[in-house]
Amino acid sequence: NKVSLQGNTKTNDFVVIREMYSRPGQLFSRSDVTRTIRELATLNFFNQESINPDVKPNYSDNTVDIEYQVEEASADQVSFSAGWGWSMLILQAGLSFNNFSMRNIFNKDAWKPIPGGDGQKLSLNVSTFGTRSIYYSLSFTEPWLGGRKPNSLTTSIYQSFYSNGYKRTDDSFGFFRMTGATVGLGSRMTWPDDYFTIYHGLSLMQYRLKNYANILNFGSGNGYFNLVSYNLNIGRNSVSQPLYPRSGSEVQLSLEIPPPVSLFTDKDYTSLSEDEKYKWIEMHKWKFKAAWYSELYEKLVLMTRIRFGYLGFYNEDIGPTPFHRFYLGGDGIPTGYMFDSKEVIGMRGYKNESLTPTDGIKGGNIFAKYTMELRYPLSLNPSATIYAMGFLEAGNCWLGFENFNPFKVYRSAGIGARIYLPMFGLLGLDWGYGFDAVPGSSDANGSQFHFSINGSID
C-alpha cells in the first residue's frame, strides 16, 4: 500500500526514493526489501548498520505499509597530510562533498555550511612541494542525469606542474607539466541482471616537457606528448554494503584505447627520434579485478581478490609506451612524481615500487596480484568503523610477455587494521613480511609497515 521514509534530515526524499525497489501497488517481496536496504547502504549517506524496514500489515485489505527508517551519517570528507621526502616538504589536501546540491549553489539559505542533499559529488584535491611543484584536480558527478534513470555524468579537470628548481630566467630551467580532462557517462544495466553497470568516457591529456630528460629517461626531455583515449568499464557489484561487506562480489573489466595513429601514417618509426615516436601516445590498456566476500561466522568475513593488468601496443617499432606503466610494491599511494601517469599498485611486505621492472624506462606492462584477507570488525559504529585482518598476498610485475609467468610471484603475509572515519575516509595500517628476496635490492622485502588511504593498497 504505502512506502514511506523516516530519518533523512539532510538527504532529499527523491534521492532515496529513486533507489527503492519496494513500490506502492506491487506484490510484497522480501527480496525487494533486502535489495532496497542494500541500495540505501551503498549511497553512503546513512548509518549502514541501522537501516530498518518497518513492515506494517493491514489485515483489513491484505496489504502492508513499509516505512524505511534511516539515520543520517556524515558523507563529506576532508583530508590533509604533510611529510618530508626528496629533501622537500610535501603537503596534500582534499575536500570531497559526497551529498552535494549544485542547483542550490546560489541559494544562500542552502549553505549549511554547503548546499547538500541532492546526492551529487564534488571533489577538490591539491598537493604541493612548495614553489617547485603543484597538482590540483576538480571533479563533479551527477548520479541521475535528467532525474529519470540512473545514468551518471562525471566530469573532471586536472593539472600538475613540477620544475627542477632553477629560476625561470636560467637557461637550465626545466619543468614537466601534465594537463587533462575527462567526461564520462555511466549506466545501470538490466541484463544479465541489474547489478551490472557500464561506463563510457573520453579523456584528453597533454604532457609538456622542457629540459627534463632525466625524469622519464627517454628523448631530449623537450616537447609535447598527447593522449586522446576512449575508456570502457563494465562491472558487476553485489556487495552487501560498502564499508564492511559480509556477502556478495565485485567484478570489473576496464579498457582504455587511444587511436593507433602510427598505423595510419607512412612514417618509418625505426628511424624516428623518441620525441617523435611517442608524440602521440599509443596503447591498449586492459585491467581486470574481482573480489568475493563470504561471512564464515557472525561477522567473520573471508575476502579473496585477484587483479590483472596489461598495457599493450599496436606497432612493434614503437613498443610499450613509456607512459601509463604499472609500478608494483608498497602502500599503493601515488608519490609526487606522477608525471607519466604511472599506475601504482600496492603490495604489502615489500618497499614502494620495489617489484617494478625496468628497461631503461622504469615500469612494467603486465601485473598480477592475488589477495586473501580474514576480517573481523571491532566497531561498526557509523562514527568509526574499525576492523582487523590477517592477510596472505602474492604478486609480480613484468615487462613483456616473454617474461610473464602468473605463478612466479613474490609472496607475503601479515596483519593490519582499517578505520573508516566519515570526515577522513578509510585509513589503514598494515605490517607485512615479504618472504622472497628481490634481485638488486637487499632490503626490499622482509618486515615492512604500510600506511594506506582510501583503499590504496587494495
mmCIF file of N, CA, C and O in Angstrom, residues 225-310:
data_model
loop_
_atom_site.group_PDB
_atom_site.id
_atom_site.type_symbol
_atom_site.label_atom_id
_atom_site.label_comp_id
_atom_site.label_asym_id
_atom_site.label_seq_id
_atom_site.Cartn_x
_atom_site.Cartn_y
_atom_site.Cartn_z
ATOM 1 N N PHE A 225 53.583 15.761 -25.686
ATOM 2 C CA PHE A 225 53.157 14.380 -25.865
ATOM 3 C C PHE A 225 51.659 14.332 -25.558
ATOM 4 O O PHE A 225 51.217 14.822 -24.512
ATOM 5 N N ASN A 226 50.887 13.750 -26.482
ATOM 6 C CA ASN A 226 49.425 13.886 -26.439
ATOM 7 C C ASN A 226 48.736 12.539 -26.325
ATOM 8 O O ASN A 226 49.209 11.522 -26.849
ATOM 9 N N LEU A 227 47.589 12.562 -25.638
ATOM 10 C CA LEU A 227 46.781 11.355 -25.478
ATOM 11 C C LEU A 227 45.308 11.710 -25.625
ATOM 12 O O LEU A 227 44.797 12.583 -24.924
ATOM 13 N N VAL A 228 44.645 11.037 -26.550
ATOM 14 C CA VAL A 228 43.189 11.092 -26.684
ATOM 15 C C VAL A 228 42.702 9.657 -26.608
ATOM 16 O O VAL A 228 43.096 8.820 -27.430
ATOM 17 N N SER A 229 41.868 9.338 -25.632
ATOM 18 C CA SER A 229 41.512 7.928 -25.440
ATOM 19 C C SER A 229 40.042 7.750 -25.109
ATOM 20 O O SER A 229 39.403 8.619 -24.501
ATOM 21 N N TYR A 230 39.533 6.590 -25.522
ATOM 22 C CA TYR A 230 38.187 6.152 -25.159
ATOM 23 C C TYR A 230 38.315 5.144 -24.022
ATOM 24 O O TYR A 230 39.182 4.262 -24.043
ATOM 25 N N ASN A 231 37.456 5.287 -23.017
ATOM 26 C CA ASN A 231 37.501 4.409 -21.848
ATOM 27 C C ASN A 231 36.189 3.637 -21.730
ATOM 28 O O ASN A 231 35.108 4.229 -21.824
ATOM 29 N N LEU A 232 36.309 2.337 -21.512
ATOM 30 C CA LEU A 232 35.149 1.473 -21.313
ATOM 31 C C LEU A 232 35.332 0.704 -20.013
ATOM 32 O O LEU A 232 36.401 0.147 -19.757
ATOM 33 N N ASN A 233 34.279 0.685 -19.204
ATOM 34 C CA ASN A 233 34.332 -0.025 -17.931
ATOM 35 C C ASN A 233 33.026 -0.792 -17.754
ATOM 36 O O ASN A 233 31.948 -0.191 -17.756
ATOM 37 N N ILE A 234 33.123 -2.107 -17.629
ATOM 38 C CA ILE A 234 31.954 -2.949 -17.381
ATOM 39 C C ILE A 234 32.146 -3.628 -16.032
ATOM 40 O O ILE A 234 33.208 -4.215 -15.767
ATOM 41 N N GLY A 235 31.162 -3.524 -15.157
ATOM 42 C CA GLY A 235 31.311 -4.088 -13.818
ATOM 43 C C GLY A 235 30.023 -4.678 -13.291
ATOM 44 O O GLY A 235 28.929 -4.400 -13.789
ATOM 45 N N ARG A 236 30.175 -5.507 -12.285
ATOM 46 C CA ARG A 236 29.036 -6.046 -11.548
ATOM 47 C C ARG A 236 29.368 -5.987 -10.068
ATOM 48 O O ARG A 236 30.400 -6.509 -9.636
ATOM 49 N N ASN A 237 28.505 -5.357 -9.285
ATOM 50 C CA ASN A 237 28.754 -5.159 -7.863
ATOM 51 C C ASN A 237 27.521 -5.565 -7.073
ATOM 52 O O ASN A 237 26.476 -4.923 -7.176
ATOM 53 N N SER A 238 27.641 -6.638 -6.298
ATOM 54 C CA SER A 238 26.521 -7.107 -5.474
ATOM 55 C C SER A 238 26.909 -7.187 -4.002
ATOM 56 O O SER A 238 26.289 -7.943 -3.241
ATOM 57 N N VAL A 239 27.946 -6.443 -3.584
ATOM 58 C CA VAL A 239 28.364 -6.490 -2.177
ATOM 59 C C VAL A 239 27.247 -5.958 -1.297
ATOM 60 O O VAL A 239 26.480 -5.077 -1.683
ATOM 61 N N SER A 240 27.158 -6.493 -0.093
ATOM 62 C CA SER A 240 26.050 -6.170 0.796
ATOM 63 C C SER A 240 26.070 -4.721 1.257
ATOM 64 O O SER A 240 25.018 -4.114 1.452
ATOM 65 N N GLN A 241 27.268 -4.166 1.456
ATOM 66 C CA GLN A 241 27.417 -2.757 1.825
ATOM 67 C C GLN A 241 28.865 -2.358 1.599
ATOM 68 O O GLN A 241 29.759 -3.202 1.592
ATOM 69 N N PRO A 242 29.137 -1.066 1.416
ATOM 70 C CA PRO A 242 30.499 -0.647 1.049
ATOM 71 C C PRO A 242 31.531 -0.748 2.165
ATOM 72 O O PRO A 242 32.673 -1.127 1.911
ATOM 73 N N LEU A 243 31.171 -0.391 3.404
ATOM 74 C CA LEU A 243 32.184 -0.244 4.452
ATOM 75 C C LEU A 243 32.684 -1.579 4.991
ATOM 76 O O LEU A 243 33.888 -1.772 5.143
ATOM 77 N N TYR A 244 31.781 -2.472 5.297
ATOM 78 C CA TYR A 244 32.187 -3.792 5.798
ATOM 79 C C TYR A 244 31.305 -4.844 5.141
ATOM 80 O O TYR A 244 30.351 -5.353 5.740
ATOM 81 N N PRO A 245 31.620 -5.221 3.904
ATOM 82 C CA PRO A 245 30.796 -6.206 3.201
ATOM 83 C C PRO A 245 30.870 -7.573 3.862
ATOM 84 O O PRO A 245 31.948 -8.027 4.239
ATOM 85 N N ARG A 246 29.722 -8.238 3.968
ATOM 86 C CA ARG A 246 29.679 -9.587 4.515
ATOM 87 C C ARG A 246 29.384 -10.626 3.439
ATOM 88 O O ARG A 246 29.609 -11.816 3.641
ATOM 89 N N SER A 247 28.847 -10.175 2.318
ATOM 90 C CA SER A 247 28.494 -11.104 1.249
ATOM 91 C C SER A 247 28.525 -10.362 -0.079
ATOM 92 O O SER A 247 28.610 -9.135 -0.132
ATOM 93 N N GLY A 248 28.447 -11.132 -1.162
ATOM 94 C CA GLY A 248 28.426 -10.529 -2.482
ATOM 95 C C GLY A 248 29.786 -10.552 -3.151
ATOM 96 O O GLY A 248 30.772 -11.080 -2.630
ATOM 97 N N SER A 249 29.839 -9.948 -4.324
ATOM 98 C CA SER A 249 31.069 -9.929 -5.105
ATOM 99 C C SER A 249 31.151 -8.642 -5.905
ATOM 100 O O SER A 249 30.152 -7.930 -6.088
ATOM 101 N N GLU A 250 32.351 -8.371 -6.393
ATOM 102 C CA GLU A 250 32.582 -7.197 -7.233
ATOM 103 C C GLU A 250 33.528 -7.613 -8.364
ATOM 104 O O GLU A 250 34.629 -8.104 -8.107
ATOM 105 N N VAL A 251 33.094 -7.429 -9.593
ATOM 106 C CA VAL A 251 33.888 -7.783 -10.767
ATOM 107 C C VAL A 251 33.942 -6.571 -11.685
ATOM 108 O O VAL A 251 32.925 -5.909 -11.905
ATOM 109 N N GLN A 252 35.123 -6.280 -12.220
ATOM 110 C CA GLN A 252 35.282 -5.083 -13.040
ATOM 111 C C GLN A 252 36.298 -5.340 -14.151
ATOM 112 O O GLN A 252 37.389 -5.844 -13.905
ATOM 113 N N LEU A 253 35.922 -4.995 -15.368
ATOM 114 C CA LEU A 253 36.805 -5.073 -16.529
ATOM 115 C C LEU A 253 36.845 -3.699 -17.180
ATOM 116 O O LEU A 253 35.800 -3.132 -17.501
ATOM 117 N N SER A 254 38.057 -3.162 -17.369
ATOM 118 C CA SER A 254 38.183 -1.830 -17.957
ATOM 119 C C SER A 254 39.163 -1.874 -19.123
ATOM 120 O O SER A 254 40.086 -2.687 -19.164
ATOM 121 N N LEU A 255 38.936 -0.955 -20.057
ATOM 122 C CA LEU A 255 39.750 -0.870 -21.253
ATOM 123 C C LEU A 255 39.931 0.596 -21.624
ATOM 124 O O LEU A 255 38.974 1.364 -21.621
ATOM 125 N N GLU A 256 41.178 0.972 -21.915
ATOM 126 C CA GLU A 256 41.485 2.327 -22.381
ATOM 127 C C GLU A 256 42.160 2.212 -23.749
ATOM 128 O O GLU A 256 43.157 1.507 -23.898
ATOM 129 N N ILE A 257 41.614 2.906 -24.748
ATOM 130 C CA ILE A 257 42.095 2.770 -26.125
ATOM 131 C C ILE A 257 42.284 4.140 -26.780
ATOM 132 O O ILE A 257 41.302 4.784 -27.130
ATOM 133 N N PRO A 258 43.515 4.591 -26.958
ATOM 134 C CA PRO A 258 43.764 5.713 -27.857
ATOM 135 C C PRO A 258 43.794 5.219 -29.308
ATOM 136 O O PRO A 258 43.988 4.026 -29.547
ATOM 137 N N PRO A 259 43.610 6.078 -30.274
ATOM 138 C CA PRO A 259 43.663 5.631 -31.669
ATOM 139 C C PRO A 259 45.088 5.242 -32.065
ATOM 140 O O PRO A 259 46.054 5.854 -31.617
ATOM 141 N N PRO A 260 45.242 4.230 -32.941
ATOM 142 C CA PRO A 260 46.575 3.795 -33.410
ATOM 143 C C PRO A 260 47.092 4.722 -34.510
ATOM 144 O O PRO A 260 47.077 4.368 -35.695
ATOM 145 N N VAL A 261 47.576 5.884 -34.124
ATOM 146 C CA VAL A 261 47.981 6.905 -35.093
ATOM 147 C C VAL A 261 49.042 6.371 -36.052
ATOM 148 O O VAL A 261 49.009 6.634 -37.264
ATOM 149 N N SER A 262 49.995 5.595 -35.548
ATOM 150 C CA SER A 262 51.117 5.144 -36.376
ATOM 151 C C SER A 262 50.676 4.235 -37.519
ATOM 152 O O SER A 262 51.367 4.130 -38.536
ATOM 153 N N LEU A 263 49.532 3.559 -37.366
ATOM 154 C CA LEU A 263 49.069 2.647 -38.400
ATOM 155 C C LEU A 263 48.443 3.376 -39.584
ATOM 156 O O LEU A 263 48.178 2.762 -40.625
ATOM 157 N N PHE A 264 48.185 4.680 -39.418
ATOM 158 C CA PHE A 264 47.565 5.456 -40.489
ATOM 159 C C PHE A 264 48.548 6.434 -41.135
ATOM 160 O O PHE A 264 48.139 7.329 -41.868
ATOM 161 N N THR A 265 49.828 6.278 -40.851
ATOM 162 C CA THR A 265 50.836 7.128 -41.470
ATOM 163 C C THR A 265 51.858 6.258 -42.190
ATOM 164 O O THR A 265 51.922 5.044 -41.982
ATOM 165 N N ASP A 266 52.655 6.878 -43.038
ATOM 166 C CA ASP A 266 53.696 6.143 -43.755
ATOM 167 C C ASP A 266 55.086 6.429 -43.195
ATOM 168 O O ASP A 266 56.094 6.224 -43.862
ATOM 169 N N LYS A 267 55.147 6.903 -41.942
ATOM 170 C CA LYS A 267 56.422 7.220 -41.316
ATOM 171 C C LYS A 267 57.184 5.934 -40.983
ATOM 172 O O LYS A 267 56.579 4.912 -40.617
ATOM 173 N N ASP A 268 58.489 5.991 -41.065
ATOM 174 C CA ASP A 268 59.355 4.890 -40.656
ATOM 175 C C ASP A 268 59.723 5.099 -39.191
ATOM 176 O O ASP A 268 60.618 5.879 -38.862
ATOM 177 N N TYR A 269 59.024 4.406 -38.295
ATOM 178 C CA TYR A 269 59.202 4.650 -36.867
ATOM 179 C C TYR A 269 60.520 4.111 -36.337
ATOM 180 O O TYR A 269 60.931 4.458 -35.228
ATOM 181 N N THR A 270 61.196 3.269 -37.113
ATOM 182 C CA THR A 270 62.502 2.783 -36.671
ATOM 183 C C THR A 270 63.567 3.870 -36.771
ATOM 184 O O THR A 270 64.601 3.795 -36.097
ATOM 185 N N SER A 271 63.329 4.882 -37.589
ATOM 186 C CA SER A 271 64.311 5.952 -37.771
ATOM 187 C C SER A 271 63.935 7.239 -37.047
ATOM 188 O O SER A 271 64.710 8.198 -37.053
ATOM 189 N N LEU A 272 62.756 7.269 -36.421
ATOM 190 C CA LEU A 272 62.324 8.484 -35.732
ATOM 191 C C LEU A 272 62.987 8.607 -34.366
ATOM 192 O O LEU A 272 63.324 7.606 -33.717
ATOM 193 N N SER A 273 63.162 9.846 -33.923
ATOM 194 C CA SER A 273 63.643 10.089 -32.558
ATOM 195 C C SER A 273 62.552 9.697 -31.570
ATOM 196 O O SER A 273 61.370 9.595 -31.933
ATOM 197 N N GLU A 274 62.938 9.458 -30.325
ATOM 198 C CA GLU A 274 61.952 9.092 -29.310
ATOM 199 C C GLU A 274 60.950 10.212 -29.077
ATOM 200 O O GLU A 274 59.791 9.954 -28.742
ATOM 201 N N ASP A 275 61.378 11.462 -29.236
ATOM 202 C CA ASP A 275 60.452 12.584 -29.095
ATOM 203 C C ASP A 275 59.322 12.488 -30.118
ATOM 204 O O ASP A 275 58.160 12.766 -29.809
ATOM 205 N N GLU A 276 59.654 12.102 -31.349
ATOM 206 C CA GLU A 276 58.650 11.971 -32.401
ATOM 207 C C GLU A 276 57.865 10.666 -32.259
ATOM 208 O O GLU A 276 56.661 10.614 -32.498
ATOM 209 N N LYS A 277 58.550 9.600 -31.850
ATOM 210 C CA LYS A 277 57.921 8.282 -31.751
ATOM 211 C C LYS A 277 56.772 8.269 -30.738
ATOM 212 O O LYS A 277 55.728 7.636 -30.959
ATOM 213 N N TYR A 278 56.975 8.989 -29.630
ATOM 214 C CA TYR A 278 55.976 8.971 -28.566
ATOM 215 C C TYR A 278 55.107 10.229 -28.541
ATOM 216 O O TYR A 278 54.393 10.468 -27.568
ATOM 217 N N LYS A 279 55.152 11.039 -29.604
ATOM 218 C CA LYS A 279 54.408 12.302 -29.612
ATOM 219 C C LYS A 279 52.915 12.055 -29.424
ATOM 220 O O LYS A 279 52.231 12.784 -28.710
ATOM 221 N N TRP A 280 52.387 11.027 -30.117
ATOM 222 C CA TRP A 280 51.006 10.600 -29.903
ATOM 223 C C TRP A 280 51.050 9.250 -29.189
ATOM 224 O O TRP A 280 51.537 8.268 -29.737
ATOM 225 N N ILE A 281 50.568 9.224 -27.956
ATOM 226 C CA ILE A 281 50.674 8.039 -27.112
ATOM 227 C C ILE A 281 49.736 6.955 -27.626
ATOM 228 O O ILE A 281 48.530 7.180 -27.784
ATOM 229 N N GLU A 282 50.307 5.786 -27.907
ATOM 230 C CA GLU A 282 49.542 4.646 -28.396
ATOM 231 C C GLU A 282 49.601 3.502 -27.389
ATOM 232 O O GLU A 282 50.663 3.194 -26.852
ATOM 233 N N MET A 283 48.460 2.871 -27.175
ATOM 234 C CA MET A 283 48.413 1.735 -26.255
ATOM 235 C C MET A 283 47.009 1.153 -26.293
ATOM 236 O O MET A 283 46.081 1.737 -26.847
ATOM 237 N N HIS A 284 46.833 -0.003 -25.703
ATOM 238 C CA HIS A 284 45.521 -0.501 -25.301
ATOM 239 C C HIS A 284 45.727 -1.119 -23.925
ATOM 240 O O HIS A 284 46.504 -2.056 -23.753
ATOM 241 N N LYS A 285 45.053 -0.550 -22.947
ATOM 242 C CA LYS A 285 45.292 -0.903 -21.549
ATOM 243 C C LYS A 285 44.080 -1.648 -20.996
ATOM 244 O O LYS A 285 42.967 -1.118 -20.952
ATOM 245 N N TRP A 286 44.327 -2.905 -20.572
ATOM 246 C CA TRP A 286 43.280 -3.779 -20.052
ATOM 247 C C TRP A 286 43.519 -4.014 -18.556
ATOM 248 O O TRP A 286 44.635 -4.308 -18.145
ATOM 249 N N LYS A 287 42.446 -3.933 -17.776
ATOM 250 C CA LYS A 287 42.550 -4.231 -16.340
ATOM 251 C C LYS A 287 41.334 -5.051 -15.905
ATOM 252 O O LYS A 287 40.214 -4.806 -16.348
ATOM 253 N N PHE A 288 41.605 -6.017 -15.026
ATOM 254 C CA PHE A 288 40.543 -6.872 -14.504
ATOM 255 C C PHE A 288 40.697 -6.995 -13.000
ATOM 256 O O PHE A 288 41.810 -7.167 -12.486
ATOM 257 N N LYS A 289 39.579 -6.907 -12.308
ATOM 258 C CA LYS A 289 39.582 -7.018 -10.849
ATOM 259 C C LYS A 289 38.333 -7.776 -10.424
ATOM 260 O O LYS A 289 37.238 -7.527 -10.935
ATOM 261 N N ALA A 290 38.501 -8.717 -9.480
ATOM 262 C CA ALA A 290 37.366 -9.461 -8.948
ATOM 263 C C ALA A 290 37.593 -9.714 -7.464
ATOM 264 O O ALA A 290 38.710 -10.046 -7.049
ATOM 265 N N ALA A 291 36.537 -9.532 -6.666
ATOM 266 C CA ALA A 291 36.620 -9.755 -5.226
ATOM 267 C C ALA A 291 35.351 -10.454 -4.754
ATOM 268 O O ALA A 291 34.249 -10.152 -5.251
ATOM 269 N N TRP A 292 35.511 -11.394 -3.799
ATOM 270 C CA TRP A 292 34.387 -12.143 -3.255
ATOM 271 C C TRP A 292 34.413 -12.036 -1.730
ATOM 272 O O TRP A 292 35.477 -12.085 -1.103
ATOM 273 N N TYR A 293 33.221 -11.918 -1.133
ATOM 274 C CA TYR A 293 33.084 -11.785 0.316
ATOM 275 C C TYR A 293 32.181 -12.900 0.834
ATOM 276 O O TYR A 293 31.084 -13.122 0.304
ATOM 277 N N SER A 294 32.657 -13.592 1.890
ATOM 278 C CA SER A 294 31.888 -14.694 2.471
ATOM 279 C C SER A 294 31.931 -14.573 3.995
ATOM 280 O O SER A 294 33.024 -14.517 4.588
ATOM 281 N N GLU A 295 30.754 -14.546 4.625
ATOM 282 C CA GLU A 295 30.688 -14.486 6.086
ATOM 283 C C GLU A 295 30.799 -15.913 6.620
ATOM 284 O O GLU A 295 29.883 -16.727 6.478
ATOM 285 N N LEU A 296 31.944 -16.215 7.233
ATOM 286 C CA LEU A 296 32.195 -17.566 7.730
ATOM 287 C C LEU A 296 31.452 -17.837 9.027
ATOM 288 O O LEU A 296 30.939 -18.936 9.241
ATOM 289 N N TYR A 297 31.416 -16.801 9.898
ATOM 290 C CA TYR A 297 30.731 -16.977 11.184
ATOM 291 C C TYR A 297 30.534 -15.619 11.832
ATOM 292 O O TYR A 297 31.504 -14.961 12.210
ATOM 293 N N GLU A 298 29.298 -15.155 11.946
ATOM 294 C CA GLU A 298 28.907 -13.951 12.679
ATOM 295 C C GLU A 298 29.928 -12.818 12.545
ATOM 296 O O GLU A 298 30.706 -12.546 13.469
ATOM 297 N N LYS A 299 29.947 -12.185 11.406
ATOM 298 C CA LYS A 299 30.766 -11.014 11.098
ATOM 299 C C LYS A 299 32.218 -11.344 10.746
ATOM 300 O O LYS A 299 32.973 -10.441 10.378
ATOM 301 N N LEU A 300 32.628 -12.602 10.894
ATOM 302 C CA LEU A 300 33.957 -13.015 10.463
ATOM 303 C C LEU A 300 33.902 -13.257 8.957
ATOM 304 O O LEU A 300 33.211 -14.171 8.496
ATOM 305 N N VAL A 301 34.611 -12.429 8.202
ATOM 306 C CA VAL A 301 34.461 -12.405 6.743
ATOM 307 C C VAL A 301 35.769 -12.802 6.065
ATOM 308 O O VAL A 301 36.846 -12.309 6.436
ATOM 309 N N LEU A 302 35.657 -13.672 5.062
ATOM 310 C CA LEU A 302 36.785 -14.016 4.207
ATOM 311 C C LEU A 302 36.634 -13.261 2.894
ATOM 312 O O LEU A 302 35.621 -13.371 2.209
ATOM 313 N N MET A 303 37.662 -12.481 2.554
ATOM 314 C CA MET A 303 37.685 -11.744 1.293
ATOM 315 C C MET A 303 38.800 -12.293 0.425
ATOM 316 O O MET A 303 39.949 -12.402 0.867
ATOM 317 N N THR A 304 38.491 -12.669 -0.800
ATOM 318 C CA THR A 304 39.508 -13.091 -1.775
ATOM 319 C C THR A 304 39.425 -12.166 -2.984
ATOM 320 O O THR A 304 38.330 -11.773 -3.397
ATOM 321 N N ARG A 305 40.586 -11.815 -3.538
ATOM 322 C CA ARG A 305 40.609 -10.839 -4.632
ATOM 323 C C ARG A 305 41.739 -11.174 -5.599
ATOM 324 O O ARG A 305 42.826 -11.612 -5.182
ATOM 325 N N ILE A 306 41.490 -10.972 -6.879
ATOM 326 C CA ILE A 306 42.525 -11.087 -7.899
ATOM 327 C C ILE A 306 42.511 -9.821 -8.754
ATOM 328 O O ILE A 306 41.466 -9.200 -8.952
ATOM 329 N N ARG A 307 43.712 -9.446 -9.240
ATOM 330 C CA ARG A 307 43.836 -8.283 -10.117
ATOM 331 C C ARG A 307 44.851 -8.588 -11.220
ATOM 332 O O ARG A 307 45.904 -9.184 -10.953
ATOM 333 N N PHE A 308 44.528 -8.178 -12.435
ATOM 334 C CA PHE A 308 45.435 -8.319 -13.567
ATOM 335 C C PHE A 308 45.443 -7.015 -14.357
ATOM 336 O O PHE A 308 44.452 -6.286 -14.383
ATOM 337 N N GLY A 309 46.559 -6.743 -15.006
ATOM 338 C CA GLY A 309 46.646 -5.591 -15.890
ATOM 339 C C GLY A 309 47.586 -5.862 -17.046
ATOM 340 O O GLY A 309 48.586 -6.577 -16.892
ATOM 341 N N TYR A 310 47.243 -5.317 -18.200
ATOM 342 C CA TYR A 310 48.094 -5.483 -19.389
ATOM 343 C C TYR A 310 48.089 -4.180 -20.184
ATOM 344 O O TYR A 310 47.031 -3.616 -20.489
#
